[in-house]
Short mmCIF file of C-alpha atoms and ligand atoms in Angstrom, two decimals:
data_model
loop_
_atom_site.label_atom_id
_atom_site.label_comp_id
_atom_site.label_asym_id
_atom_site.label_seq_id
_atom_site.Cartn_x
_atom_site.Cartn_y
_atom_site.Cartn_z
CA MET N 1 -0.06 -0.15 -0.06
CA PRO N 2 1.42 3.47 -1.02
CA SER N 3 2.40 5.41 2.04
CA LYS N 4 0.53 8.64 2.81
CA LYS N 5 1.38 11.89 1.32
CA ARG N 6 3.03 14.19 3.81
CA ILE N 7 3.12 17.87 3.51
CA ALA N 8 4.66 20.46 5.61
CA VAL N 9 3.26 24.28 5.99
CA LEU N 10 5.14 27.11 7.35
CA THR N 11 4.17 30.92 7.99
CA SER N 12 6.97 33.38 7.45
CA GLY N 13 7.58 37.28 7.57
CA GLY N 14 5.29 39.89 9.71
CA ASP N 15 2.14 38.13 11.25
CA CYS N 16 -1.01 39.13 9.46
CA PRO N 17 -4.91 38.32 9.88
CA GLY N 18 -5.63 35.31 8.23
CA LEU N 19 -2.88 33.27 8.83
CA ASN N 20 -4.52 30.59 11.06
CA ALA N 21 -7.44 30.35 8.59
CA VAL N 22 -4.93 29.39 5.85
CA ILE N 23 -3.40 26.62 8.01
CA ARG N 24 -6.86 25.66 9.30
CA ALA N 25 -7.80 25.25 5.43
CA VAL N 26 -5.03 23.25 4.44
CA THR N 27 -5.15 20.89 7.22
CA LYS N 28 -8.60 20.04 7.10
CA LYS N 29 -8.85 19.59 3.24
CA ALA N 30 -5.37 17.68 2.98
CA ILE N 31 -6.92 15.34 6.01
CA PHE N 32 -10.31 14.81 5.60
CA GLU N 33 -10.52 14.93 1.95
CA HIS N 34 -7.07 13.34 0.86
CA GLY N 35 -5.95 11.52 4.02
CA MET N 36 -2.77 13.36 3.76
CA GLU N 37 -0.35 13.90 7.03
CA VAL N 38 0.08 17.67 7.75
CA ILE N 39 3.20 18.46 9.37
CA GLY N 40 3.74 22.33 10.68
CA VAL N 41 6.83 23.91 10.61
CA GLU N 42 7.74 26.30 13.64
CA ASP N 43 8.50 29.91 13.17
CA GLY N 44 8.87 30.02 9.34
CA TYR N 45 12.12 29.23 7.86
CA GLU N 46 13.80 28.91 11.33
CA GLY N 47 11.75 25.68 11.87
CA LEU N 48 13.57 24.13 8.64
CA ILE N 49 16.93 25.22 9.56
CA TYR N 50 16.51 23.92 13.21
CA ASN N 51 14.34 21.28 12.73
CA LYS N 52 11.22 22.41 14.57
CA PHE N 53 8.35 20.43 13.23
CA HIS N 54 5.09 18.71 14.71
CA LYS N 55 2.09 16.95 13.43
CA LEU N 56 -1.08 18.92 12.63
CA GLU N 57 -4.29 17.20 13.36
CA GLY N 58 -7.88 18.26 12.73
CA LEU N 59 -8.52 19.17 16.27
CA GLN N 60 -6.09 21.70 16.37
CA VAL N 61 -6.95 23.67 13.59
CA SER N 62 -10.59 23.67 14.67
CA GLY N 63 -11.42 27.02 16.05
CA ILE N 64 -8.78 29.16 14.67
CA LEU N 65 -10.68 30.42 11.67
CA THR N 66 -11.01 33.52 13.63
CA LEU N 67 -7.67 33.58 15.75
CA GLY N 68 -5.10 36.53 14.77
CA GLY N 69 -1.57 35.72 14.45
CA THR N 70 -0.39 32.09 13.58
CA ILE N 71 -0.15 29.14 15.61
CA LEU N 72 2.83 28.01 14.07
CA GLY N 73 4.69 31.03 14.90
CA THR N 74 6.95 33.07 12.62
CA SER N 75 10.01 34.85 11.94
CA ASN N 76 11.08 37.65 9.92
CA THR N 77 14.75 37.09 9.88
CA ALA N 78 15.18 33.28 9.08
CA ASN N 79 16.16 32.55 5.76
CA PRO N 80 17.94 29.29 4.72
CA TYR N 81 20.04 31.02 1.98
CA ARG N 82 21.25 33.83 4.30
CA GLN N 83 21.03 32.82 7.87
CA ALA N 84 22.51 35.26 10.46
CA VAL N 85 24.83 33.69 12.70
CA LYS N 86 26.19 35.68 15.81
CA ARG N 87 30.15 35.32 15.98
CA GLY N 88 30.77 37.29 19.19
CA LYS N 89 29.48 40.67 18.79
CA GLU N 90 29.45 40.43 14.72
CA ILE N 91 27.14 38.89 12.87
CA GLU N 92 27.69 36.45 9.96
CA PHE N 93 25.51 35.29 7.02
CA GLN N 94 25.66 31.38 6.22
CA ASP N 95 24.03 29.38 3.29
CA VAL N 96 22.21 26.62 5.51
CA SER N 97 19.83 25.74 2.87
CA LYS N 98 21.35 22.24 2.44
CA THR N 99 20.79 21.67 6.11
CA ALA N 100 16.87 22.71 5.64
CA ILE N 101 16.50 20.70 2.44
CA ALA N 102 18.25 17.65 4.33
CA ASN N 103 15.77 18.44 7.27
CA LEU N 104 12.76 18.32 5.08
CA LYS N 105 14.16 15.01 3.59
CA LYS N 106 14.63 13.37 7.22
CA MET N 107 10.90 14.18 7.96
CA LYS N 108 9.88 12.75 4.61
CA ILE N 109 7.89 15.94 3.39
CA ASP N 110 6.47 15.32 0.01
CA CYS N 111 5.89 19.18 -0.29
CA LEU N 112 6.20 22.34 1.38
CA ILE N 113 3.49 25.38 1.46
CA CYS N 114 5.14 28.71 2.14
CA ILE N 115 2.54 31.31 3.38
CA GLY N 116 4.30 34.72 3.21
CA GLY N 117 4.97 38.15 1.51
CA ASP N 118 8.11 38.95 -0.86
CA GLY N 119 10.94 37.70 1.20
CA THR N 120 9.35 34.43 2.14
CA LEU N 121 8.08 33.76 -1.61
CA SER N 122 11.38 34.45 -2.97
CA THR N 123 13.01 31.97 -0.58
CA ALA N 124 10.44 29.11 -1.53
CA ASN N 125 11.46 30.20 -5.19
CA LYS N 126 15.09 29.18 -4.29
CA LEU N 127 13.86 26.24 -2.30
CA SER N 128 11.86 25.14 -5.57
CA ARG N 129 14.88 25.79 -7.80
CA ASP N 130 16.70 23.35 -5.57
CA GLY N 131 14.50 20.56 -6.03
CA VAL N 132 11.91 21.18 -3.19
CA PRO N 133 8.20 20.72 -4.44
CA VAL N 134 6.71 24.13 -2.89
CA VAL N 135 3.65 25.91 -3.19
CA GLY N 136 3.42 29.66 -2.30
CA ILE N 137 0.39 31.63 -0.58
CA PRO N 138 0.60 35.42 -0.93
CA LYS N 139 0.36 37.02 2.49
CA THR N 140 0.84 40.80 3.54
CA ILE N 141 -1.21 43.50 4.75
CA ASP N 142 0.74 45.62 2.41
CA ASN N 143 -0.73 44.07 -0.53
CA ASP N 144 2.56 44.74 -2.53
CA ILE N 145 3.15 41.09 -4.15
CA ARG N 146 3.22 40.87 -7.77
CA HIS N 147 1.09 38.95 -10.01
CA THR N 148 -1.88 38.87 -7.61
CA GLU N 149 -4.44 41.63 -7.15
CA MET N 150 -4.99 40.93 -3.62
CA THR N 151 -3.03 39.39 -0.70
CA PHE N 152 -4.88 38.11 2.48
CA GLY N 153 -4.66 40.42 5.24
CA PHE N 154 -5.16 43.66 3.38
CA SER N 155 -8.72 44.13 3.76
CA THR N 156 -8.67 43.42 7.60
CA ALA N 157 -5.74 46.11 7.99
CA VAL N 158 -7.56 48.70 6.02
CA GLU N 159 -10.83 48.01 7.90
CA ILE N 160 -8.68 48.63 11.16
CA VAL N 161 -7.22 51.69 9.87
CA THR N 162 -10.54 53.26 8.43
CA GLU N 163 -12.13 52.69 12.02
CA GLY N 164 -8.81 54.71 13.52
CA ILE N 165 -9.21 57.29 10.88
CA ASP N 166 -12.91 57.90 11.98
CA ARG N 167 -12.13 58.17 15.53
CA LEU N 168 -9.54 60.50 14.60
CA HIS N 169 -12.09 62.64 13.10
CA THR N 170 -13.83 63.18 16.43
CA THR N 171 -10.46 65.30 18.02
CA ALA N 172 -9.71 66.84 14.71
CA GLN N 173 -13.01 68.22 14.55
CA SER N 174 -13.32 69.28 18.33
CA HIS N 175 -10.06 70.92 18.62
CA HIS N 176 -9.85 72.31 15.22
CA ARG N 177 -6.48 70.27 14.69
CA VAL N 178 -4.64 68.43 12.06
CA MET N 179 -4.50 64.85 12.94
CA ILE N 180 -2.06 62.73 11.31
CA MET N 181 -2.45 58.82 10.64
CA GLU N 182 0.82 56.85 10.05
CA VAL N 183 0.13 53.40 8.21
CA MET N 184 2.21 50.64 7.21
CA GLY N 185 3.75 50.35 3.88
CA ARG N 186 7.24 50.63 3.09
CA ARG N 187 7.59 50.86 -0.61
CA ALA N 188 3.58 50.47 -1.66
CA GLY N 189 1.01 52.88 -0.65
CA TRP N 190 -2.08 50.51 -0.89
CA ILE N 191 -3.04 50.71 2.83
CA ALA N 192 -2.78 54.41 2.95
CA LEU N 193 -4.77 54.92 -0.30
CA TYR N 194 -7.69 52.60 0.36
CA SER N 195 -7.83 53.46 4.26
CA GLY N 196 -7.43 57.11 3.12
CA VAL N 197 -10.27 56.92 0.65
CA ALA N 198 -12.50 54.82 3.06
CA GLY N 199 -11.77 57.48 5.79
CA GLY N 200 -12.35 60.40 3.92
CA GLY N 201 -8.63 61.64 4.24
CA ASP N 202 -8.09 65.32 2.94
CA ILE N 203 -4.39 64.63 2.36
CA ILE N 204 -3.18 60.99 1.23
CA LEU N 205 0.92 60.77 1.05
CA ILE N 206 2.11 57.59 -0.55
CA PRO N 207 5.68 56.19 -1.63
CA GLU N 208 4.59 56.16 -5.04
CA ILE N 209 3.94 59.98 -5.09
CA PRO N 210 6.82 62.09 -3.69
CA TYR N 211 5.08 64.91 -1.77
CA SER N 212 5.76 68.58 -1.47
CA MET N 213 5.14 70.34 1.80
CA ASN N 214 3.93 73.55 -0.10
CA TRP N 215 1.22 71.50 -1.31
CA ALA N 216 0.10 69.77 1.75
CA VAL N 217 0.31 73.02 3.80
CA GLN N 218 -1.66 74.79 1.00
CA LYS N 219 -4.60 72.07 1.16
CA VAL N 220 -4.89 72.54 4.99
CA LYS N 221 -4.95 76.31 4.95
CA GLU N 222 -7.60 75.97 2.18
CA ARG N 223 -9.74 73.82 4.39
CA ASN N 224 -9.24 76.42 7.42
CA GLN N 225 -10.13 79.56 5.20
CA SER N 226 -13.40 77.61 3.90
CA GLY N 227 -14.53 77.16 7.37
CA LYS N 228 -13.24 73.62 7.74
CA ARG N 229 -11.20 73.96 10.65
CA PHE N 230 -9.53 70.50 10.76
CA SER N 231 -7.68 68.28 8.40
CA ILE N 232 -7.16 64.32 8.38
CA VAL N 233 -3.76 63.33 6.82
CA VAL N 234 -3.17 59.47 5.93
CA VAL N 235 0.34 58.81 5.38
CA ALA N 236 2.30 55.50 4.67
CA GLU N 237 5.27 55.04 6.49
CA GLY N 238 7.39 54.73 3.36
CA ALA N 239 6.06 58.25 2.03
CA ILE N 240 9.00 60.54 0.69
CA PRO N 241 9.07 64.00 0.54
CA LYS N 242 10.56 65.38 -2.83
CA GLY N 243 14.21 65.28 -2.95
CA GLY N 244 14.26 64.10 0.62
CA GLN N 245 14.35 60.33 2.25
CA MET N 246 12.37 58.07 4.15
CA VAL N 247 12.22 58.14 7.98
CA VAL N 248 13.96 55.22 9.05
CA ARG N 249 13.19 53.96 12.80
CA LYS N 250 15.70 50.91 13.20
CA ILE N 251 18.03 48.74 11.43
CA VAL N 252 17.31 44.97 12.19
CA LYS N 253 21.09 43.53 11.03
CA GLU N 254 19.95 39.92 10.88
CA SER N 255 16.95 40.63 8.60
CA THR N 256 17.14 39.73 4.78
CA ASP N 257 15.29 43.26 4.17
CA PRO N 258 16.75 45.31 7.29
CA VAL N 259 15.05 48.81 7.17
CA ARG N 260 12.34 49.44 9.55
CA LEU N 261 10.24 52.54 8.93
CA GLY N 262 8.52 54.75 11.22
CA GLY N 263 7.81 58.21 12.53
CA ILE N 264 7.17 60.20 9.41
CA SER N 265 3.92 61.44 11.00
CA PHE N 266 5.68 63.27 13.82
CA VAL N 267 8.11 65.09 11.11
CA LEU N 268 4.79 66.12 9.31
CA ALA N 269 3.10 67.30 12.37
CA ALA N 270 6.15 69.61 13.29
CA GLN N 271 6.28 70.83 9.97
CA ILE N 272 2.66 71.63 9.67
CA GLU N 273 2.42 73.16 13.11
CA LYS N 274 5.47 75.41 12.18
CA LEU N 275 4.25 76.36 8.50
CA THR N 276 0.35 77.02 9.21
CA GLY N 277 0.52 77.70 13.13
CA ILE N 278 -2.57 75.00 13.45
CA ASP N 279 -2.08 72.50 15.97
CA ALA N 280 -1.16 69.04 14.79
CA ARG N 281 -1.19 65.71 16.43
CA ALA N 282 0.41 62.52 15.00
CA VAL N 283 -0.75 58.68 15.58
CA VAL N 284 1.22 55.46 14.37
CA MET N 285 -1.41 52.73 13.48
CA GLY N 286 1.84 50.36 13.97
CA HIS N 287 1.43 46.54 14.41
CA LEU N 288 -2.41 47.14 15.59
CA GLN N 289 -2.74 46.77 11.73
CA ARG N 290 -1.56 43.61 11.80
CA GLY N 291 -3.25 42.27 14.81
CA GLY N 292 -6.53 40.19 15.61
CA SER N 293 -8.94 38.55 13.88
CA PRO N 294 -9.34 38.59 9.90
CA ASN N 295 -12.66 40.15 8.60
CA SER N 296 -15.14 37.89 6.38
CA PHE N 297 -13.58 38.91 3.28
CA ASP N 298 -10.10 37.38 4.44
CA ARG N 299 -11.56 34.74 6.05
CA VAL N 300 -13.27 33.62 2.75
CA LEU N 301 -10.16 34.61 0.69
CA THR N 302 -7.67 32.60 2.96
CA THR N 303 -9.92 29.46 2.70
CA GLN N 304 -9.87 29.60 -0.87
CA LEU N 305 -6.43 30.07 -1.14
CA GLY N 306 -5.46 27.09 1.43
CA THR N 307 -7.79 24.69 -0.34
CA ARG N 308 -6.44 25.58 -3.70
CA ALA N 309 -3.08 25.04 -2.35
CA VAL N 310 -3.98 21.32 -1.55
CA ASP N 311 -5.57 21.14 -5.00
CA LEU N 312 -2.29 22.10 -6.40
CA ILE N 313 -0.38 19.31 -4.55
CA VAL N 314 -2.73 16.65 -5.52
CA LYS N 315 -1.95 17.72 -9.30
CA LYS N 316 1.68 17.83 -8.46
CA GLU N 317 1.96 21.44 -9.97
CA PHE N 318 4.83 22.80 -7.86
CA GLY N 319 6.78 26.20 -8.08
CA PHE N 320 3.57 28.22 -8.02
CA MET N 321 2.14 31.09 -5.88
CA ILE N 322 -1.73 31.18 -6.28
CA GLY N 323 -2.42 34.74 -7.17
CA VAL N 324 -6.13 36.19 -7.41
CA LYS N 325 -7.00 37.56 -10.70
CA GLY N 326 -10.53 39.34 -10.94
CA ASN N 327 -12.72 36.83 -9.28
CA ASP N 328 -10.60 33.67 -10.00
CA PHE N 329 -7.37 32.29 -9.08
CA VAL N 330 -4.46 31.95 -11.24
CA ASN N 331 -1.06 29.89 -10.86
CA VAL N 332 1.89 32.15 -10.82
CA PRO N 333 5.56 30.89 -11.42
CA LEU N 334 7.36 31.78 -8.23
CA ASP N 335 9.97 33.26 -10.59
CA LYS N 336 7.75 35.95 -11.59
CA VAL N 337 7.06 36.54 -8.02
CA ASP N 338 10.35 37.51 -7.05
CA GLN N 339 10.71 40.50 -8.86
CA GLY N 340 10.50 43.53 -6.34
CA PRO N 341 7.10 44.93 -4.91
CA ARG N 342 3.87 45.73 -6.60
CA LEU N 343 3.41 49.63 -6.42
CA VAL N 344 -0.03 51.29 -7.07
CA PRO N 345 0.06 52.30 -10.45
CA LEU N 346 0.06 56.36 -10.85
CA ASN N 347 -3.09 56.29 -12.93
CA HIS N 348 -4.75 54.13 -10.59
CA PRO N 349 -8.56 54.89 -10.81
CA LEU N 350 -8.77 55.17 -6.83
CA ILE N 351 -6.23 58.07 -7.08
CA ARG N 352 -8.33 59.76 -10.05
CA SER N 353 -11.41 59.45 -7.99
CA ALA N 354 -10.08 60.72 -4.71
CA LYS N 355 -8.33 63.83 -6.71
CA SER N 356 -11.85 64.47 -8.13
CA ILE N 357 -13.40 65.18 -4.88
CA GLY N 358 -10.49 67.19 -3.65
CA THR N 359 -8.14 64.74 -1.88
CA SER N 360 -4.52 66.10 -2.27
CA PHE N 361 -1.53 63.46 -2.80
CA GLY N 362 0.85 66.05 -1.75
CA ASP N 363 2.00 66.54 -5.60
CA SER N 364 -0.60 69.52 -6.38
O1 F6P R 1 5.70 43.75 5.48
C1 F6P R 1 4.84 43.91 6.73
C2 F6P R 1 5.14 44.87 7.47
O2 F6P R 1 3.94 44.96 8.20
C3 F6P R 1 5.43 46.53 6.89
O3 F6P R 1 4.34 46.90 6.47
C4 F6P R 1 6.11 46.88 8.21
O4 F6P R 1 7.22 48.01 7.40
C5 F6P R 1 6.80 45.60 8.51
O5 F6P R 1 6.33 44.59 8.16
C6 F6P R 1 7.16 46.09 10.09
O6 F6P R 1 7.86 44.95 10.22
P1 F6P R 1 8.41 44.42 12.10
O7 F6P R 1 7.23 43.69 12.55
O8 F6P R 1 9.60 43.84 12.04
O9 F6P R 1 8.55 45.67 12.71
#
């Protein structure tokens, strides 16, 4: 009798609403429909490198559809092809991919499902080239993965930020202030754009459109003169002033993508106060955007992505990420995904709509 197919699943990179919902969908379908064995890899690629595996049963994934975070744990520094190892005070990077692949073989894993963002999928692509049967599932609140119109977690993050902007309106209106909401998005401004429009932001600043302080200030002044004595600014953490730089908060040396941004809202608040004389306050949404339960849209999307990943395994179609296209799913070769972030196109219809109702993007 042929032995049971044994698949492994890992979640890697920043956490994101919906990770557990994908784990649940993969595990339930693999076990109930196909009689497979499912192995959870702990802490993303760290588990592959340091042999951290445990079996997942139906019972363990029951009741986690709505649970935030990931029951498997994650790491946004582990990378089998560039693993940081401490040598005294220094950090050295080593290629430990052979160990990781050998660990998968020892565990008799037939296929690995990698759930993560661009960094995770780039590593998945390398593993695939090195002969590991891999299926990728795109995850990130930033929504910036190529060849998928949507990543899970994005919709929930936009909803959380929108609620935050709604609440900022109260103080903005009562105190006649400029309230600045800083959201995640290092290179791509999807969260700022969607939540900014949903929350009725007056100025939306995204990394794709370098802003000028003159335009931002003019908008605030115009609103004041017309009797609207408050303004709401929504800014992506990676927004850049014309001819200027991003605001870097921290460098995480061990990470493949070491730059951590944050703090642009405070810089903007100080500049707006100085240039307009109007009181300004900054709020950083931060990791609240990644925490907690996925919304209904993300629960549906993750269930579809997880079950579809098992379909690919059954059909032996490896080396693909499952992308969203219109109302359907497409298999995208991992090679095509590994080509930088998906930015907001400058002619995006939502930018045009927002501009047509007077929203400023700091460029005019
Ligand atoms: O890519 C997801 C993301 O949430 C970015 O938007 C953000 O810049 C980064 O991760 C924050 O990373 P960390 O959790 O390491 O601070």
